[in-house]
CSV table of C-alpha atoms in Angstrom, one decimal:
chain,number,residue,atom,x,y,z
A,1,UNK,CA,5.4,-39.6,-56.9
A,2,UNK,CA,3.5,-37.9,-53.9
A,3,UNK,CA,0.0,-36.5,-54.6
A,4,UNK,CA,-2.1,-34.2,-52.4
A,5,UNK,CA,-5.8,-33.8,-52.4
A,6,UNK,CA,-7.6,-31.2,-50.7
A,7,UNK,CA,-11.2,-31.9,-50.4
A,8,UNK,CA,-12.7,-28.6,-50.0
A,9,UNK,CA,-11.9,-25.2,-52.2
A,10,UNK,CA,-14.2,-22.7,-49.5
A,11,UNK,CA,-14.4,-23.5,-46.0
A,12,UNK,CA,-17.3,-20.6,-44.5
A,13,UNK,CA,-17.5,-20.6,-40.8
A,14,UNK,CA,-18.5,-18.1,-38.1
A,15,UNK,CA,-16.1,-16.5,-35.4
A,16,UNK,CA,-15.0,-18.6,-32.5
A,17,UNK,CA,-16.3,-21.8,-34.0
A,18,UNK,CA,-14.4,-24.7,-34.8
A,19,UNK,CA,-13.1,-25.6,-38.2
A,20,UNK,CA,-11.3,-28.4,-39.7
A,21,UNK,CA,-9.3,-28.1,-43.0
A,22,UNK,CA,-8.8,-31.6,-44.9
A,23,UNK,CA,-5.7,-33.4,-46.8
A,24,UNK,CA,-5.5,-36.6,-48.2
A,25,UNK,CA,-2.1,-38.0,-49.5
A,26,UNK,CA,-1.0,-40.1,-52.1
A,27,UNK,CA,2.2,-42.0,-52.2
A,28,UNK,CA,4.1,-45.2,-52.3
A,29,UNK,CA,6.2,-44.4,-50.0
A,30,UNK,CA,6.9,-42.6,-46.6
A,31,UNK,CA,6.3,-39.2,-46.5
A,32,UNK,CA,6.3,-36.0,-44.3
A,33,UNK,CA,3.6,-33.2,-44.5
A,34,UNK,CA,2.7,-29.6,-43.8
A,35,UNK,CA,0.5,-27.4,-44.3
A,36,UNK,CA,1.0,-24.1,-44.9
A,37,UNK,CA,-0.8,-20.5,-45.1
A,38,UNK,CA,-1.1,-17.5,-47.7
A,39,UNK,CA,-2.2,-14.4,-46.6
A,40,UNK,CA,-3.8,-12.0,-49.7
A,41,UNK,CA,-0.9,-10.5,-51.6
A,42,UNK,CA,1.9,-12.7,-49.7
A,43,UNK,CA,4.0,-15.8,-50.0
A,44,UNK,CA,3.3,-19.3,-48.1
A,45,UNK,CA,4.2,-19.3,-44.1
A,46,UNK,CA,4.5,-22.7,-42.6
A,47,UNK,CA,1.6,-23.7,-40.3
A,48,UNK,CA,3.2,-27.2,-39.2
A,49,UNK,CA,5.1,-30.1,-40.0
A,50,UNK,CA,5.0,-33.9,-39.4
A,51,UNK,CA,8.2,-35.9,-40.0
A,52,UNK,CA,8.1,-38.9,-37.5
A,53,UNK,CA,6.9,-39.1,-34.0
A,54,UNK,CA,3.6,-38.3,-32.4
A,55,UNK,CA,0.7,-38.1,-34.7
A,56,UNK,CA,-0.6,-35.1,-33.2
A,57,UNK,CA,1.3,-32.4,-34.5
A,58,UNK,CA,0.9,-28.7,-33.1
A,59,UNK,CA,1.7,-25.4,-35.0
A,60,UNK,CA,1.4,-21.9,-34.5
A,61,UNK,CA,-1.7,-19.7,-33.9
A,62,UNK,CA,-3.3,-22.1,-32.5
A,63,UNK,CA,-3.4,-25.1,-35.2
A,64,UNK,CA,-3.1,-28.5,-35.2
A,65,UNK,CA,-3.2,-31.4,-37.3
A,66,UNK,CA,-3.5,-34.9,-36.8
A,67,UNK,CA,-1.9,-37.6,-39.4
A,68,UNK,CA,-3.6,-41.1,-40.0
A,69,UNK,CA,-1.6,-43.3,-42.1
A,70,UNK,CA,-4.8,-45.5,-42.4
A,71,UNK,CA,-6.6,-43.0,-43.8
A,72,UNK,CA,-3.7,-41.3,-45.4
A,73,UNK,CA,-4.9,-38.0,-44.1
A,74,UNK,CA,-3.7,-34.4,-42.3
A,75,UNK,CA,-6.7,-32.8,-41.6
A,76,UNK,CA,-5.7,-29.3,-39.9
A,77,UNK,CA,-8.0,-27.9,-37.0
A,78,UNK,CA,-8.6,-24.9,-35.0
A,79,UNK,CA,-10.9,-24.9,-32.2
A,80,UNK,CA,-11.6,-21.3,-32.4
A,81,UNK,CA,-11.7,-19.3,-35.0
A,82,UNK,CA,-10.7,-15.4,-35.7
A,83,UNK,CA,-11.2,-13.3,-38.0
A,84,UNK,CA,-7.7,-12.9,-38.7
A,85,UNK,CA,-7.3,-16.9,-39.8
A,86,UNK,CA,-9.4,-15.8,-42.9
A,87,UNK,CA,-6.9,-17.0,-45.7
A,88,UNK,CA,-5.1,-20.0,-48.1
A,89,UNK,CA,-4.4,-23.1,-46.5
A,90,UNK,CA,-2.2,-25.3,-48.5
A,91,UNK,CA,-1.6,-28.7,-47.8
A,92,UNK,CA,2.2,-30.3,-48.8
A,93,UNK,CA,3.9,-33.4,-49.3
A,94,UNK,CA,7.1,-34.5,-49.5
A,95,UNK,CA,9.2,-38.0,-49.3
A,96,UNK,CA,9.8,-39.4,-46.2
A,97,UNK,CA,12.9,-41.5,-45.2
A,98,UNK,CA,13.3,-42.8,-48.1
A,99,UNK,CA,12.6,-43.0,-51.9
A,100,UNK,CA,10.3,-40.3,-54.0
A,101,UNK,CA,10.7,-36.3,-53.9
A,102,UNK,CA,12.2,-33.9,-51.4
A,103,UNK,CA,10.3,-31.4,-53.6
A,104,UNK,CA,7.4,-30.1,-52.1
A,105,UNK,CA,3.6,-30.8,-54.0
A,106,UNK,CA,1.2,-28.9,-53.1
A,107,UNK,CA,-2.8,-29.2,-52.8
A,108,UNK,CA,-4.8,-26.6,-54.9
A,109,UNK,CA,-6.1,-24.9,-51.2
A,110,UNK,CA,-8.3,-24.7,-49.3
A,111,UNK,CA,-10.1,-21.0,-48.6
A,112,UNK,CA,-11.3,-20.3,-45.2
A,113,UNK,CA,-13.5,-17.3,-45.0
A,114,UNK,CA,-14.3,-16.2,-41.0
A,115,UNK,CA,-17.3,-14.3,-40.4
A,116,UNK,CA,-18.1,-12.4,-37.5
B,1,UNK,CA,16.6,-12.0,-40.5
B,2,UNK,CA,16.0,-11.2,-43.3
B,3,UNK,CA,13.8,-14.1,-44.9
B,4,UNK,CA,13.4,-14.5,-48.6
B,5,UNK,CA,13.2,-11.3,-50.5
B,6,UNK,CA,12.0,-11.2,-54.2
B,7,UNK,CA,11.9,-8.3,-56.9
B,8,UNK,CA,10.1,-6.6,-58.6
B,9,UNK,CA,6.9,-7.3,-56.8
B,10,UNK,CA,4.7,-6.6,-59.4
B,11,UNK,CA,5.3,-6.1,-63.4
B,12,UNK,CA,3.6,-6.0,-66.6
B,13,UNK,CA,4.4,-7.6,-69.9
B,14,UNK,CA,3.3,-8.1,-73.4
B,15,UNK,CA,3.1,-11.3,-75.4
B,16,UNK,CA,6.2,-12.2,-76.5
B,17,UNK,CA,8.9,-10.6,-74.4
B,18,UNK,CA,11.3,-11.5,-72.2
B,19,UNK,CA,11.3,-11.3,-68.5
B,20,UNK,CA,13.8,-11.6,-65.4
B,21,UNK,CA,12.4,-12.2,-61.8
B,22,UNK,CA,15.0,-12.3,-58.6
B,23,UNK,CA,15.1,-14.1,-55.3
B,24,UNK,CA,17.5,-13.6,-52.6
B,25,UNK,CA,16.9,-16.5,-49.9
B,26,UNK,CA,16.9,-16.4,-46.3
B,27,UNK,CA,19.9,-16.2,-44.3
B,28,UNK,CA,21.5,-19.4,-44.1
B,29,UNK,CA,19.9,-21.2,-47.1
B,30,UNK,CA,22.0,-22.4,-50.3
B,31,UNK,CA,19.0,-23.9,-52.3
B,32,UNK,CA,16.4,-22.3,-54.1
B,33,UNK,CA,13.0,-23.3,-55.3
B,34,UNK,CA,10.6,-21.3,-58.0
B,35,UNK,CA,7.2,-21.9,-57.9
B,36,UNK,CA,4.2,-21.0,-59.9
B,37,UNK,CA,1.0,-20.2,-58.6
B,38,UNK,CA,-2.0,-19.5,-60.5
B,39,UNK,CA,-5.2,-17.3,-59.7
B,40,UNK,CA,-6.6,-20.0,-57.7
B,41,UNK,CA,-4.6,-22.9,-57.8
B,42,UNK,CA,-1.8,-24.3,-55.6
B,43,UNK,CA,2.5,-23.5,-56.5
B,44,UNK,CA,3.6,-25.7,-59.3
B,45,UNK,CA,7.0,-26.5,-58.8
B,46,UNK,CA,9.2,-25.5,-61.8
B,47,UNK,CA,13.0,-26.0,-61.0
B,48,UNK,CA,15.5,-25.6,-57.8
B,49,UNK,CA,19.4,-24.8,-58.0
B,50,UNK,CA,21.3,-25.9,-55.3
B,51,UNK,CA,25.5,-25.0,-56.0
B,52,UNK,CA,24.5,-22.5,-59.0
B,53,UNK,CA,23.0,-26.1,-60.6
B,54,UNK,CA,19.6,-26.9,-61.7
B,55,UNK,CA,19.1,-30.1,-59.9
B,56,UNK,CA,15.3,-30.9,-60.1
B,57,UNK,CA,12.7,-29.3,-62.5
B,58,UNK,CA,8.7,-29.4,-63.1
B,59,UNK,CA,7.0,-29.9,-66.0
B,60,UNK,CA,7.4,-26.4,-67.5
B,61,UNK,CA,9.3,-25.7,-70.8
B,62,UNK,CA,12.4,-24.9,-71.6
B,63,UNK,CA,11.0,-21.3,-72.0
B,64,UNK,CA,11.6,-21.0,-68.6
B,65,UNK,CA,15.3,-20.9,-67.3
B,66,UNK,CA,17.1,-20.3,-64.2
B,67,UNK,CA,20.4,-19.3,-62.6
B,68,UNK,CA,21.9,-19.3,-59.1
B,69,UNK,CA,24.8,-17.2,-58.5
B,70,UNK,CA,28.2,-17.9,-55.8
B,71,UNK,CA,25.9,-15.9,-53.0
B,72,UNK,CA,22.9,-18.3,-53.3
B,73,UNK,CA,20.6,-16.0,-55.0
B,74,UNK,CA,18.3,-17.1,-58.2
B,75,UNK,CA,17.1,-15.1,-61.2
B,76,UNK,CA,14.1,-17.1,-62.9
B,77,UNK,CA,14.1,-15.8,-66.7
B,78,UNK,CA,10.5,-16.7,-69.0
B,79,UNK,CA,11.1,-16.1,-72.9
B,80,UNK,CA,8.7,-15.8,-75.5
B,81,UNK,CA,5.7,-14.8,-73.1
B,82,UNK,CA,2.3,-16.1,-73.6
B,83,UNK,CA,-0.8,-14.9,-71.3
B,84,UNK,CA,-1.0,-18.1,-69.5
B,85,UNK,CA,2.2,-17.4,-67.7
B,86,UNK,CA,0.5,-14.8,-66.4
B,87,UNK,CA,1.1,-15.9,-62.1
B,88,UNK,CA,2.5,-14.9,-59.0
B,89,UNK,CA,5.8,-16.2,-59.2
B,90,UNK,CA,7.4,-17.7,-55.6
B,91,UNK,CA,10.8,-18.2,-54.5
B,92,UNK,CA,11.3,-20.5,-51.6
B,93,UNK,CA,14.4,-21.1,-49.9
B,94,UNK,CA,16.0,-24.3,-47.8
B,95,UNK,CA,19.3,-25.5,-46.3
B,96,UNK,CA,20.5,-28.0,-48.2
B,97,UNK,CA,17.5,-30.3,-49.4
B,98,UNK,CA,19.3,-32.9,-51.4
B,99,UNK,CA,21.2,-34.0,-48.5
B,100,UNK,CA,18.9,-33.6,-45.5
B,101,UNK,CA,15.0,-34.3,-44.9
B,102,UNK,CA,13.5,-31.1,-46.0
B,103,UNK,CA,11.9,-29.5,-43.1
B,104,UNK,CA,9.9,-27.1,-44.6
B,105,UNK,CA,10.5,-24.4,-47.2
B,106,UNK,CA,10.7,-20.2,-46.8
B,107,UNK,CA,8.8,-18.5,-49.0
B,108,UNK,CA,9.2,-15.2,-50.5
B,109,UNK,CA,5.8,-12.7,-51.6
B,110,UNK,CA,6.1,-13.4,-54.8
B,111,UNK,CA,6.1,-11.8,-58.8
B,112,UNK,CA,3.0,-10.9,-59.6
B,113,UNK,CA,3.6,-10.9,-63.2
B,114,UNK,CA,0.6,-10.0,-65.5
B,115,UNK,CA,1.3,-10.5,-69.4
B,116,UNK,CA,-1.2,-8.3,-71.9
């Protein structure tokens, strides 16, 4: 079975600064990953995905994420920071290619509170 | 298009009773997902119906039942209430996860259901 760890519960961090969000994984086998976000009083909207390919994965509003199978991370990163980005970042796993889950599992979140 | 669309958004219930939550999935999808997700914590995973079949399910008790109907939408019925299943309930949908990599789920806004 996958497993997802996210390291931090509050990430504080001033407007227009950088910010990095982390996710460690936990499997046996090949997975993909995502992270996703949750606005208050909404459901989950997908940031990103990594299935295969380039390590560097780019999303939308301006994210990225980069996975490290040696680490068996996907830390999530923003160079700039808005007000706006304050919210729920969950981090996901499912199998890869082959074996385990297609069912997502999800970390417990990570808050990121913007201040201006 | 019309993504995931759930009802009611909120409701109240006391210990005990019975209660029936419904998600219509996005355009396009046939399998559903129903998540729970506590103050705080990341969605739990508690069962998916692909073809009006439960095909996967969480560790949740058989207190908690689902349905999928010939158009692809779920109803998610709890029984014999306790306070702890007090959540916001999500629906997520997909294109046919059990035969293709999934490539990342659609969420709904959730049931926020509060039991007194």
């Amino acid at each position: 079975a996958q497993s997802v760890t996210q390291l931090d519960s509050q990430v504080p961090v001033f407007e227009e600064a950088p910010v990095e969000l982390r996710c460690n994984y936990s499997s046996s086998v090949s997975v993909y990953l995502f992270w996703y976000v949750q606005y208050p009083n909404q459901g989950l909207q997908l940031l990103l995905k990594y299935l295969s390919g380039s390590t560097l994965v780019k999303g939308i509003n301006g994210f990225e994420a980069e996975f490290n199978k040696s680490q068996t991370s996907f830390h999530l990163r923003k160079p700039s920071v808005h007000i706006s980005d304050t919210a729920e970042y969950f981090c996901a796993v499912t199998k890869g290619a082959s074996g385990g889950s297609y069912i997502p599992t999800f970390g417990r979140g990570t808050s990121l509170i913007v201040h201006p | 298009d019309a993504g995931v669309t759930q009802s009611p958004t909120h409701l109240i219930k006391t210990r005990g009773q019975q209660v029936t939550l419904r998600c219509s999935p996005k355009s396009g999808h046939d399998t559903v997902s129903w998540y729970q997700q506590a103050l705080g914590q990341g969605p739990q995973f508690i069962f998916q119906y692909y073809e009006e079949e439960e095909r996967q399910r969480g560790n949740f008790p058989d207190r908690f039942s689902g349905h999928q109907f010939p158009n692809y939408s779920s109803e998610l019925n709890v029984n014999a209430l306790l306070l702890g299943d007090s959540a916001l309930y999500l629906c997520a949908s997909t294109g046919g996860a059990l035969r293709r990599p999934n490539y990342g789920y659609t969420f709904g806004s959730g049931t926020r259901l509060t039991v007194v």
